[in-house]
Amino acid sequence: MAEEVILITGGAGYIGSHVNRMLSAKGYRTLVFDNLERGHREFVRWGLLVEGDLRDAGQVRSLFAEHNIGTVMHFAAYAYVGESMIKPSEYYRNNVAGTVNLLNAMLENGVMHLVFSSSCAVYGHAGAQPIREDHTRRPVNPYGRSKLMAEQMIEDCCRFHGFKAVSLRYFNAAGASCDGIIGEWHDPETHLIPLVLEAACGRGPGVQILGADYPTRDGTCVRDYIHVEDLADAHCRAMDYLDDSSGFSAFNLGNGNGYSVLQVISAVERITGRKIEMEICDRRDGDPACLIGSHDKAREQLGWKPVLSELDSIIETAWKWHLNLDKLVAKTGRNTSQ
Ligand code: UDP
């Protein structure tokens, strides 16, 4: 039988590609399954790439028939909150129905270990902060609901089919690989840090501050930014954790610290040495004032500790990647934003 591989759905995307790289560096064989709709072929520098779509049950079945899959890391999903409110059914088809196809193929092939890419969006409007894993899960948009539904299906597979699964609920994933060769490349881009860096590069029109009247230290929203390589490390630990655990577990992956929009902008100005044009605009629908995660459980049970998630490390690595992205775009002729 062929050597066992780790299946990474969505491994051509932002977080999946960093996890693929880390697993490969640790000597694991990886298999990326990605439709390249939002991922980048350039990011699959490790392991094998199979182009395909989780929404197509036949393709997923063939994937499992053709490869000896031991563990699944499931990232493939749409992940824009705003878009999910415009096209909810697409979110349910991709994020929920795609997960159903994956879980069925796993069951049919006796693949019982899963690490799932979830989000703090499953909590909805947060009460006490920092948010712990036992906080009520009451998402406030279709994206968050699609992630919650996927979690619930996975929990049932653990309860009734003997699966072992870890759900990792990310706060604000940010930063890029320390050598700047992979990073955040969304199209369109809606996230704060890449937009501020685009403005620093002179590509963007300047930064819109989406609300400056929140009940926070400077009136702008506070978020818990977590470095993508710290996230990748948590996935490797979650996979090891499955060996000795049973059932379903969930962990928050956050820094435990919050930074405001203005703090992010001023750190970018300091690190890049460039002045950022900014304008105060209306709030964005559905943005909570503050979102900070407690990572006590991940520290205690996974032995995980963020090491790159100080704001300066996040911005320094993201800046390095952005400068490389400029060269990549010049070479491939592909635009980074629409
Ligand atoms: N934000 C902003 N201007 C932008 C994009 C985002 O002020 O152009 C704010 C947004 O309101 C939020 C924070 O930056 O408070 C982080 O937004 P992002 O979209 O990066 O992540 P989210 O927390 O929404 O997942």
mmCIF file of C-alpha atoms and ligand atoms in Angstrom:
data_model
loop_
_atom_site.group_PDB
_atom_site.id
_atom_site.type_symbol
_atom_site.label_atom_id
_atom_site.label_comp_id
_atom_site.label_asym_id
_atom_site.label_seq_id
_atom_site.Cartn_x
_atom_site.Cartn_y
_atom_site.Cartn_z
ATOM 1 C CA MET A 1 0.000 0.000 0.000
ATOM 2 C CA ALA A 2 1.153 3.545 -0.788
ATOM 3 C CA GLU A 3 2.685 5.567 2.031
ATOM 4 C CA GLU A 4 0.169 7.347 4.274
ATOM 5 C CA VAL A 5 -0.467 11.015 3.565
ATOM 6 C CA ILE A 6 -2.086 13.905 5.412
ATOM 7 C CA LEU A 7 -4.898 15.366 3.309
ATOM 8 C CA ILE A 8 -5.021 19.184 3.440
ATOM 9 C CA THR A 9 -8.235 20.486 1.891
ATOM 10 C CA GLY A 10 -7.750 24.130 0.927
ATOM 11 C CA GLY A 11 -3.979 23.708 1.199
ATOM 12 C CA ALA A 12 -3.390 26.351 -1.489
ATOM 13 C CA GLY A 13 -4.953 28.999 0.738
ATOM 14 C CA TYR A 14 -3.447 31.310 3.312
ATOM 15 C CA ILE A 15 -3.446 29.168 6.446
ATOM 16 C CA GLY A 16 -3.483 25.758 4.726
ATOM 17 C CA SER A 17 -0.286 26.557 2.819
ATOM 18 C CA HIS A 18 1.577 27.464 6.011
ATOM 19 C CA VAL A 19 0.384 24.242 7.642
ATOM 20 C CA ASN A 20 1.443 22.249 4.566
ATOM 21 C CA ARG A 21 4.878 23.785 4.751
ATOM 22 C CA MET A 22 5.294 23.038 8.462
ATOM 23 C CA LEU A 23 4.077 19.445 8.144
ATOM 24 C CA SER A 24 6.412 18.874 5.188
ATOM 25 C CA ALA A 25 9.338 20.312 7.136
ATOM 26 C CA LYS A 26 8.551 17.810 9.888
ATOM 27 C CA GLY A 27 8.823 14.981 7.353
ATOM 28 C CA TYR A 28 5.135 14.215 6.757
ATOM 29 C CA ARG A 29 3.854 13.477 3.264
ATOM 30 C CA THR A 30 1.044 15.843 2.350
ATOM 31 C CA LEU A 31 -1.695 15.872 -0.268
ATOM 32 C CA VAL A 32 -3.343 19.210 -1.054
ATOM 33 C CA PHE A 33 -6.893 19.132 -2.434
ATOM 34 C CA ASP A 34 -7.922 22.561 -3.676
ATOM 35 C CA ASN A 35 -10.087 23.933 -6.479
ATOM 36 C CA LEU A 36 -7.773 26.985 -6.777
ATOM 37 C CA GLU A 37 -10.807 29.259 -6.854
ATOM 38 C CA ARG A 38 -9.357 31.329 -4.024
ATOM 39 C CA GLY A 39 -6.108 29.501 -3.367
ATOM 40 C CA HIS A 40 -2.875 29.904 -5.318
ATOM 41 C CA ARG A 41 -0.986 27.246 -7.213
ATOM 42 C CA GLU A 42 2.190 29.173 -6.289
ATOM 43 C CA PHE A 43 1.532 28.316 -2.613
ATOM 44 C CA VAL A 44 1.639 24.538 -3.120
ATOM 45 C CA ARG A 45 5.395 24.185 -2.983
ATOM 46 C CA TRP A 46 5.311 21.083 -0.814
ATOM 47 C CA GLY A 47 3.600 17.721 -1.231
ATOM 48 C CA LEU A 48 1.232 16.791 -4.013
ATOM 49 C CA LEU A 49 -1.585 18.947 -5.432
ATOM 50 C CA VAL A 50 -4.856 17.442 -6.634
ATOM 51 C CA GLU A 51 -7.194 20.007 -8.148
ATOM 52 C CA GLY A 52 -10.757 19.294 -7.174
ATOM 53 C CA ASP A 53 -13.823 20.486 -5.380
ATOM 54 C CA LEU A 54 -15.344 19.226 -2.135
ATOM 55 C CA ARG A 55 -18.798 20.062 -3.463
ATOM 56 C CA ASP A 56 -18.360 17.205 -5.947
ATOM 57 C CA ALA A 57 -18.909 14.014 -3.939
ATOM 58 C CA GLY A 58 -17.573 11.866 -6.809
ATOM 59 C CA GLN A 59 -14.255 13.722 -6.855
ATOM 60 C CA VAL A 60 -13.920 13.390 -3.107
ATOM 61 C CA ARG A 61 -14.659 9.662 -3.283
ATOM 62 C CA SER A 62 -11.989 9.190 -5.985
ATOM 63 C CA LEU A 63 -9.489 11.161 -3.931
ATOM 64 C CA PHE A 64 -9.896 8.775 -1.020
ATOM 65 C CA ALA A 65 -9.852 5.741 -3.325
ATOM 66 C CA GLU A 66 -6.576 6.812 -4.938
ATOM 67 C CA HIS A 67 -4.593 7.862 -1.879
ATOM 68 C CA ASN A 68 -3.797 6.329 1.468
ATOM 69 C CA ILE A 69 -5.085 9.133 3.684
ATOM 70 C CA GLY A 70 -4.360 8.865 7.411
ATOM 71 C CA THR A 71 -5.420 12.252 8.790
ATOM 72 C CA VAL A 72 -7.434 15.122 7.344
ATOM 73 C CA MET A 73 -6.822 18.828 7.895
ATOM 74 C CA HIS A 74 -9.874 20.633 6.581
ATOM 75 C CA PHE A 75 -9.442 24.278 5.529
ATOM 76 C CA ALA A 76 -11.375 24.491 2.248
ATOM 77 C CA ALA A 77 -14.160 27.039 2.766
ATOM 78 C CA TYR A 78 -15.362 30.499 1.850
ATOM 79 C CA ALA A 79 -14.400 32.962 4.546
ATOM 80 C CA TYR A 80 -15.784 36.447 3.937
ATOM 81 C CA VAL A 81 -18.399 37.527 6.462
ATOM 82 C CA GLY A 82 -19.758 40.273 4.183
ATOM 83 C CA GLU A 83 -20.038 37.979 1.171
ATOM 84 C CA SER A 84 -21.785 35.363 3.298
ATOM 85 C CA MET A 85 -24.595 37.841 3.956
ATOM 86 C CA ILE A 86 -25.037 38.397 0.209
ATOM 87 C CA LYS A 87 -24.707 34.754 -0.907
ATOM 88 C CA PRO A 88 -25.577 32.612 2.112
ATOM 89 C CA SER A 89 -26.562 29.567 0.046
ATOM 90 C CA GLU A 90 -23.102 29.485 -1.554
ATOM 91 C CA TYR A 91 -21.579 29.450 1.920
ATOM 92 C CA TYR A 92 -23.782 26.557 3.014
ATOM 93 C CA ARG A 93 -23.049 24.649 -0.199
ATOM 94 C CA ASN A 94 -19.304 25.053 0.031
ATOM 95 C CA ASN A 95 -18.694 25.089 3.781
ATOM 96 C CA VAL A 96 -21.460 22.737 4.929
ATOM 97 C CA ALA A 97 -22.265 20.444 1.978
ATOM 98 C CA GLY A 98 -18.537 20.256 1.134
ATOM 99 C CA THR A 99 -17.876 19.113 4.692
ATOM 100 C CA VAL A 100 -20.657 16.498 4.448
ATOM 101 C CA ASN A 101 -18.948 15.016 1.362
ATOM 102 C CA LEU A 102 -15.629 14.999 3.156
ATOM 103 C CA LEU A 103 -17.011 13.353 6.301
ATOM 104 C CA ASN A 104 -18.799 10.673 4.258
ATOM 105 C CA ALA A 105 -15.637 9.847 2.339
ATOM 106 C CA MET A 106 -13.706 9.668 5.610
ATOM 107 C CA LEU A 107 -16.288 7.294 7.093
ATOM 108 C CA GLU A 108 -16.375 5.088 4.002
ATOM 109 C CA ASN A 109 -12.604 4.765 4.126
ATOM 110 C CA GLY A 110 -12.152 4.422 7.873
ATOM 111 C CA VAL A 111 -10.223 7.710 8.161
ATOM 112 C CA MET A 112 -11.000 8.815 11.701
ATOM 113 C CA HIS A 113 -8.692 11.757 12.503
ATOM 114 C CA LEU A 114 -9.688 15.309 11.609
ATOM 115 C CA VAL A 115 -8.341 18.776 12.392
ATOM 116 C CA PHE A 116 -10.918 21.394 11.440
ATOM 117 C CA SER A 117 -10.308 25.023 10.601
ATOM 118 C CA SER A 118 -12.972 26.913 12.536
ATOM 119 C CA SER A 119 -13.385 30.492 13.598
ATOM 120 C CA CYS A 120 -14.218 32.732 16.523
ATOM 121 C CA ALA A 121 -17.193 33.714 14.311
ATOM 122 C CA VAL A 122 -18.984 30.693 15.843
ATOM 123 C CA TYR A 123 -19.363 32.667 19.097
ATOM 124 C CA GLY A 124 -21.261 35.637 17.650
ATOM 125 C CA HIS A 125 -21.576 38.648 19.937
ATOM 126 C CA ALA A 126 -19.181 37.952 22.725
ATOM 127 C CA GLY A 127 -20.026 38.402 26.358
ATOM 128 C CA ALA A 128 -17.095 38.045 28.720
ATOM 129 C CA GLN A 129 -13.636 38.627 27.242
ATOM 130 C CA PRO A 130 -11.232 36.986 26.732
ATOM 131 C CA ILE A 131 -13.584 34.452 25.137
ATOM 132 C CA ARG A 132 -13.282 30.889 26.356
ATOM 133 C CA GLU A 133 -14.230 27.742 24.467
ATOM 134 C CA ASP A 134 -17.329 27.187 26.611
ATOM 135 C CA HIS A 135 -18.800 30.555 25.560
ATOM 136 C CA THR A 136 -22.214 30.102 23.903
ATOM 137 C CA ARG A 137 -21.978 29.535 20.181
ATOM 138 C CA ARG A 138 -24.537 31.848 18.612
ATOM 139 C CA PRO A 139 -23.108 33.112 15.301
ATOM 140 C CA VAL A 140 -24.533 36.294 13.810
ATOM 141 C CA ASN A 141 -23.854 35.747 10.102
ATOM 142 C CA PRO A 142 -24.048 32.869 7.584
ATOM 143 C CA TYR A 143 -20.270 32.410 7.565
ATOM 144 C CA GLY A 144 -20.215 31.838 11.324
ATOM 145 C CA ARG A 145 -23.288 29.622 11.100
ATOM 146 C CA SER A 146 -21.681 27.515 8.351
ATOM 147 C CA LYS A 147 -18.656 26.947 10.588
ATOM 148 C CA LEU A 148 -20.879 26.081 13.548
ATOM 149 C CA MET A 149 -22.900 23.619 11.446
ATOM 150 C CA ALA A 150 -19.700 21.961 10.276
ATOM 151 C CA GLU A 151 -18.511 21.730 13.896
ATOM 152 C CA GLN A 152 -21.814 20.151 14.930
ATOM 153 C CA MET A 153 -21.638 17.557 12.155
ATOM 154 C CA ILE A 154 -18.086 16.734 13.168
ATOM 155 C CA GLU A 155 -19.127 16.457 16.828
ATOM 156 C CA ASP A 156 -21.825 13.970 15.799
ATOM 157 C CA CYS A 157 -19.328 11.935 13.803
ATOM 158 C CA CYS A 158 -17.188 11.811 16.952
ATOM 159 C CA ARG A 159 -20.149 10.857 19.129
ATOM 160 C CA PHE A 160 -21.718 8.238 16.872
ATOM 161 C CA HIS A 161 -18.997 7.041 14.503
ATOM 162 C CA GLY A 162 -15.950 7.048 16.753
ATOM 163 C CA PHE A 163 -14.166 9.942 14.997
ATOM 164 C CA LYS A 164 -11.497 11.946 16.771
ATOM 165 C CA ALA A 165 -11.504 15.610 15.873
ATOM 166 C CA VAL A 166 -10.070 18.920 16.966
ATOM 167 C CA SER A 167 -11.703 22.171 15.952
ATOM 168 C CA LEU A 168 -9.380 25.175 15.992
ATOM 169 C CA ARG A 169 -11.212 28.471 16.337
ATOM 170 C CA TYR A 170 -8.962 31.199 14.984
ATOM 171 C CA PHE A 171 -9.149 34.801 15.990
ATOM 172 C CA ASN A 172 -7.587 37.234 13.430
ATOM 173 C CA ALA A 173 -5.037 35.267 11.398
ATOM 174 C CA ALA A 174 -2.284 37.631 10.266
ATOM 175 C CA GLY A 175 1.357 37.876 9.211
ATOM 176 C CA ALA A 176 3.294 35.775 6.721
ATOM 177 C CA SER A 177 6.029 33.154 6.675
ATOM 178 C CA CYS A 178 9.195 34.596 8.221
ATOM 179 C CA ASP A 179 11.096 34.262 4.918
ATOM 180 C CA GLY A 180 8.300 36.108 3.098
ATOM 181 C CA ILE A 181 7.640 33.442 0.452
ATOM 182 C CA ILE A 182 3.997 32.752 1.317
ATOM 183 C CA GLY A 183 1.468 35.033 2.957
ATOM 184 C CA GLU A 184 -1.954 36.590 2.773
ATOM 185 C CA TRP A 185 -3.181 36.969 -0.835
ATOM 186 C CA HIS A 186 -6.914 37.462 -1.039
ATOM 187 C CA ASP A 187 -8.903 38.701 -3.949
ATOM 188 C CA PRO A 188 -10.683 40.902 -3.080
ATOM 189 C CA GLU A 189 -8.845 41.901 0.084
ATOM 190 C CA THR A 190 -10.997 43.075 2.991
ATOM 191 C CA HIS A 191 -8.694 42.481 5.961
ATOM 192 C CA LEU A 192 -7.162 45.339 7.842
ATOM 193 C CA ILE A 193 -3.434 44.506 7.891
ATOM 194 C CA PRO A 194 -3.027 43.712 4.165
ATOM 195 C CA LEU A 195 -5.096 46.786 3.286
ATOM 196 C CA VAL A 196 -2.871 49.013 5.416
ATOM 197 C CA LEU A 197 0.209 47.448 3.806
ATOM 198 C CA GLU A 198 -1.239 48.010 0.338
ATOM 199 C CA ALA A 199 -1.687 51.641 1.288
ATOM 200 C CA ALA A 200 1.938 51.695 2.485
ATOM 201 C CA CYS A 201 3.020 50.285 -0.910
ATOM 202 C CA GLY A 202 1.085 53.055 -2.589
ATOM 203 C CA ARG A 203 -1.230 50.469 -4.186
ATOM 204 C CA GLY A 204 -4.364 51.177 -2.206
ATOM 205 C CA PRO A 205 -6.235 54.448 -1.924
ATOM 206 C CA GLY A 206 -5.522 54.886 1.801
ATOM 207 C CA VAL A 207 -7.167 53.208 4.757
ATOM 208 C CA GLN A 208 -10.762 53.595 5.774
ATOM 209 C CA ILE A 209 -11.181 53.350 9.536
ATOM 210 C CA LEU A 210 -14.507 51.613 9.859
ATOM 211 C CA GLY A 211 -15.809 53.316 12.978
ATOM 212 C CA ALA A 212 -14.016 55.472 15.546
ATOM 213 C CA ASP A 213 -16.828 55.700 18.079
ATOM 214 C CA TYR A 214 -16.600 52.254 19.662
ATOM 215 C CA PRO A 215 -16.318 51.935 23.446
ATOM 216 C CA THR A 216 -12.603 51.022 23.220
ATOM 217 C CA ARG A 217 -9.382 52.739 24.323
ATOM 218 C CA ASP A 218 -9.166 54.938 21.183
ATOM 219 C CA GLY A 219 -12.646 54.457 19.705
ATOM 220 C CA THR A 220 -11.548 51.947 17.019
ATOM 221 C CA CYS A 221 -12.203 48.190 17.047
ATOM 222 C CA VAL A 222 -9.890 45.905 18.954
ATOM 223 C CA ARG A 223 -8.921 42.505 17.538
ATOM 224 C CA ASP A 224 -6.743 39.607 18.614
ATOM 225 C CA TYR A 225 -4.191 39.134 15.805
ATOM 226 C CA ILE A 226 -2.473 35.770 15.663
ATOM 227 C CA HIS A 227 0.530 34.968 13.492
ATOM 228 C CA VAL A 228 -0.096 32.390 10.765
ATOM 229 C CA GLU A 229 3.022 30.397 11.726
ATOM 230 C CA ASP A 230 1.728 30.176 15.302
ATOM 231 C CA LEU A 231 -1.515 28.850 13.814
ATOM 232 C CA ALA A 232 0.424 26.289 11.772
ATOM 233 C CA ASP A 233 2.219 25.132 14.912
ATOM 234 C CA ALA A 234 -1.140 24.665 16.664
ATOM 235 C CA HIS A 235 -2.338 22.418 13.805
ATOM 236 C CA CYS A 236 0.691 20.158 14.139
ATOM 237 C CA ARG A 237 0.094 19.935 17.890
ATOM 238 C CA ALA A 238 -3.620 19.248 17.355
ATOM 239 C CA MET A 239 -2.747 16.367 15.053
ATOM 240 C CA ASP A 240 -0.468 14.836 17.698
ATOM 241 C CA TYR A 241 -3.142 15.435 20.338
ATOM 242 C CA LEU A 242 -5.579 13.241 18.381
ATOM 243 C CA ASP A 243 -3.383 10.194 19.014
ATOM 244 C CA ASP A 244 -4.134 10.194 22.732
ATOM 245 C CA SER A 245 -7.498 11.945 22.916
ATOM 246 C CA SER A 246 -10.994 10.765 22.209
ATOM 247 C CA GLY A 247 -14.037 12.446 20.706
ATOM 248 C CA PHE A 248 -14.312 16.125 19.843
ATOM 249 C CA SER A 249 -12.288 18.989 21.295
ATOM 250 C CA ALA A 250 -12.248 22.679 20.466
ATOM 251 C CA PHE A 251 -9.486 25.208 21.094
ATOM 252 C CA ASN A 252 -9.352 28.958 20.644
ATOM 253 C CA LEU A 253 -6.286 30.204 18.859
ATOM 254 C CA GLY A 254 -5.678 33.797 19.777
ATOM 255 C CA ASN A 255 -2.927 35.881 21.182
ATOM 256 C CA GLY A 256 -4.831 36.818 24.333
ATOM 257 C CA ASN A 257 -4.065 40.494 23.517
ATOM 258 C CA GLY A 258 -5.978 43.017 21.511
ATOM 259 C CA TYR A 259 -4.803 45.813 19.222
ATOM 260 C CA SER A 260 -6.955 48.633 17.925
ATOM 261 C CA VAL A 261 -7.200 49.657 14.266
ATOM 262 C CA LEU A 262 -5.229 52.835 15.066
ATOM 263 C CA GLN A 263 -2.511 50.835 16.817
ATOM 264 C CA VAL A 264 -2.178 48.630 13.735
ATOM 265 C CA ILE A 265 -1.881 51.654 11.445
ATOM 266 C CA SER A 266 0.698 53.365 13.603
ATOM 267 C CA ALA A 267 2.771 50.149 13.856
ATOM 268 C CA VAL A 268 2.719 49.870 10.046
ATOM 269 C CA GLU A 269 3.878 53.487 9.735
ATOM 270 C CA ARG A 270 6.723 52.876 12.170
ATOM 271 C CA ILE A 271 7.874 49.586 10.612
ATOM 272 C CA THR A 272 7.598 50.584 6.949
ATOM 273 C CA GLY A 273 8.690 54.193 7.471
ATOM 274 C CA ARG A 274 5.787 55.262 5.265
ATOM 275 C CA LYS A 275 2.916 57.583 6.023
ATOM 276 C CA ILE A 276 -0.544 56.057 5.710
ATOM 277 C CA GLU A 277 -3.426 58.162 4.465
ATOM 278 C CA MET A 278 -6.533 57.418 6.493
ATOM 279 C CA GLU A 279 -10.095 58.503 6.729
ATOM 280 C CA ILE A 280 -12.690 57.869 9.415
ATOM 281 C CA CYS A 281 -15.776 56.178 7.970
ATOM 282 C CA ASP A 282 -18.987 54.623 9.227
ATOM 283 C CA ARG A 283 -18.971 51.361 11.128
ATOM 284 C CA ARG A 284 -19.150 48.114 9.133
ATOM 285 C CA ASP A 285 -22.293 46.087 9.787
ATOM 286 C CA GLY A 286 -21.802 43.330 12.319
ATOM 287 C CA ASP A 287 -18.351 44.398 13.609
ATOM 288 C CA PRO A 288 -18.139 43.841 17.378
ATOM 289 C CA ALA A 289 -16.114 46.457 19.275
ATOM 290 C CA CYS A 290 -13.675 43.973 20.734
ATOM 291 C CA LEU A 291 -12.798 40.311 20.161
ATOM 292 C CA ILE A 292 -10.103 38.716 22.256
ATOM 293 C CA GLY A 293 -9.649 34.979 22.753
ATOM 294 C CA SER A 294 -8.407 33.101 25.755
ATOM 295 C CA HIS A 295 -5.802 30.538 24.750
ATOM 296 C CA ASP A 296 -5.462 28.997 28.217
ATOM 297 C CA LYS A 297 -6.941 25.694 27.064
ATOM 298 C CA ALA A 298 -4.625 25.416 24.032
ATOM 299 C CA ARG A 299 -1.664 26.235 26.272
ATOM 300 C CA GLU A 300 -2.614 23.644 28.866
ATOM 301 C CA GLN A 301 -3.716 20.798 26.582
ATOM 302 C CA LEU A 302 -1.728 21.335 23.376
ATOM 303 C CA GLY A 303 1.317 22.937 24.998
ATOM 304 C CA TRP A 304 0.835 25.746 22.466
ATOM 305 C CA LYS A 305 2.152 29.233 22.990
ATOM 306 C CA PRO A 306 2.150 31.972 20.354
ATOM 307 C CA VAL A 307 5.738 33.112 19.778
ATOM 308 C CA LEU A 308 5.430 35.372 16.721
ATOM 309 C CA SER A 309 2.199 37.122 17.525
ATOM 310 C CA GLU A 310 3.472 40.431 18.865
ATOM 311 C CA LEU A 311 2.094 43.086 16.537
ATOM 312 C CA ASP A 312 5.587 44.045 15.318
ATOM 313 C CA SER A 313 6.467 40.475 14.224
ATOM 314 C CA ILE A 314 3.127 40.172 12.471
ATOM 315 C CA ILE A 315 3.621 43.394 10.550
ATOM 316 C CA GLU A 316 7.311 42.838 9.782
ATOM 317 C CA THR A 317 6.610 39.422 8.221
ATOM 318 C CA ALA A 318 3.506 40.646 6.401
ATOM 319 C CA TRP A 319 5.479 43.596 5.018
ATOM 320 C CA LYS A 320 8.242 41.338 3.725
ATOM 321 C CA TRP A 321 5.622 39.180 2.007
ATOM 322 C CA HIS A 322 3.887 42.217 0.528
ATOM 323 C CA LEU A 323 7.099 43.376 -1.097
ATOM 324 C CA ASN A 324 7.530 39.868 -2.564
ATOM 325 C CA LEU A 325 3.915 39.842 -3.680
ATOM 326 C CA ASP A 326 4.622 42.973 -5.712
ATOM 327 C CA LYS A 327 7.343 41.064 -7.590
ATOM 328 C CA LEU A 328 5.118 37.983 -7.991
ATOM 329 C CA VAL A 329 2.311 40.073 -9.424
ATOM 330 C CA ALA A 330 4.733 41.807 -11.803
ATOM 331 C CA LYS A 331 5.954 38.364 -12.961
ATOM 332 C CA THR A 332 2.582 36.618 -13.298
ATOM 333 C CA GLY A 333 0.634 39.703 -14.375
ATOM 334 C CA ARG A 334 -2.029 38.872 -11.797
ATOM 335 C CA ASN A 335 -3.666 41.626 -9.840
ATOM 336 C CA THR A 336 -4.005 41.383 -6.066
ATOM 337 C CA SER A 337 -7.186 43.280 -5.646
ATOM 338 C CA GLN A 338 -10.329 43.953 -7.609
HETATM 339 N N1 UDP B 1 -11.147 47.506 9.447
HETATM 340 C C1 UDP B 1 -11.010 48.836 9.129
HETATM 341 N N2 UDP B 1 -10.777 49.171 7.822
HETATM 342 C C2 UDP B 1 -10.711 48.245 6.821
HETATM 343 C C3 UDP B 1 -10.832 46.870 7.165
HETATM 344 C C4 UDP B 1 -11.053 46.547 8.496
HETATM 345 O O1 UDP B 1 -11.084 49.708 9.994
HETATM 346 O O2 UDP B 1 -10.523 48.614 5.656
HETATM 347 C C5 UDP B 1 -11.393 47.132 10.856
HETATM 348 C C6 UDP B 1 -12.635 46.279 11.038
HETATM 349 O O3 UDP B 1 -13.730 47.118 11.324
HETATM 350 C C7 UDP B 1 -12.250 45.413 12.232
HETATM 351 C C8 UDP B 1 -10.721 45.312 12.150
HETATM 352 O O4 UDP B 1 -10.311 46.324 11.250
HETATM 353 O O5 UDP B 1 -12.564 46.042 13.415
HETATM 354 C C9 UDP B 1 -10.266 43.967 11.624
HETATM 355 O O6 UDP B 1 -10.972 43.706 10.435
HETATM 356 P P1 UDP B 1 -10.638 42.465 9.514
HETATM 357 O O7 UDP B 1 -11.553 42.551 8.327
HETATM 358 O O8 UDP B 1 -9.177 42.431 9.240
HETATM 359 O O9 UDP B 1 -10.989 41.212 10.407
HETATM 360 P P2 UDP B 1 -12.358 40.786 11.160
HETATM 361 O O10 UDP B 1 -12.136 41.093 12.603
HETATM 362 O O11 UDP B 1 -13.489 41.541 10.555
HETATM 363 O O12 UDP B 1 -12.433 39.325 10.912
#
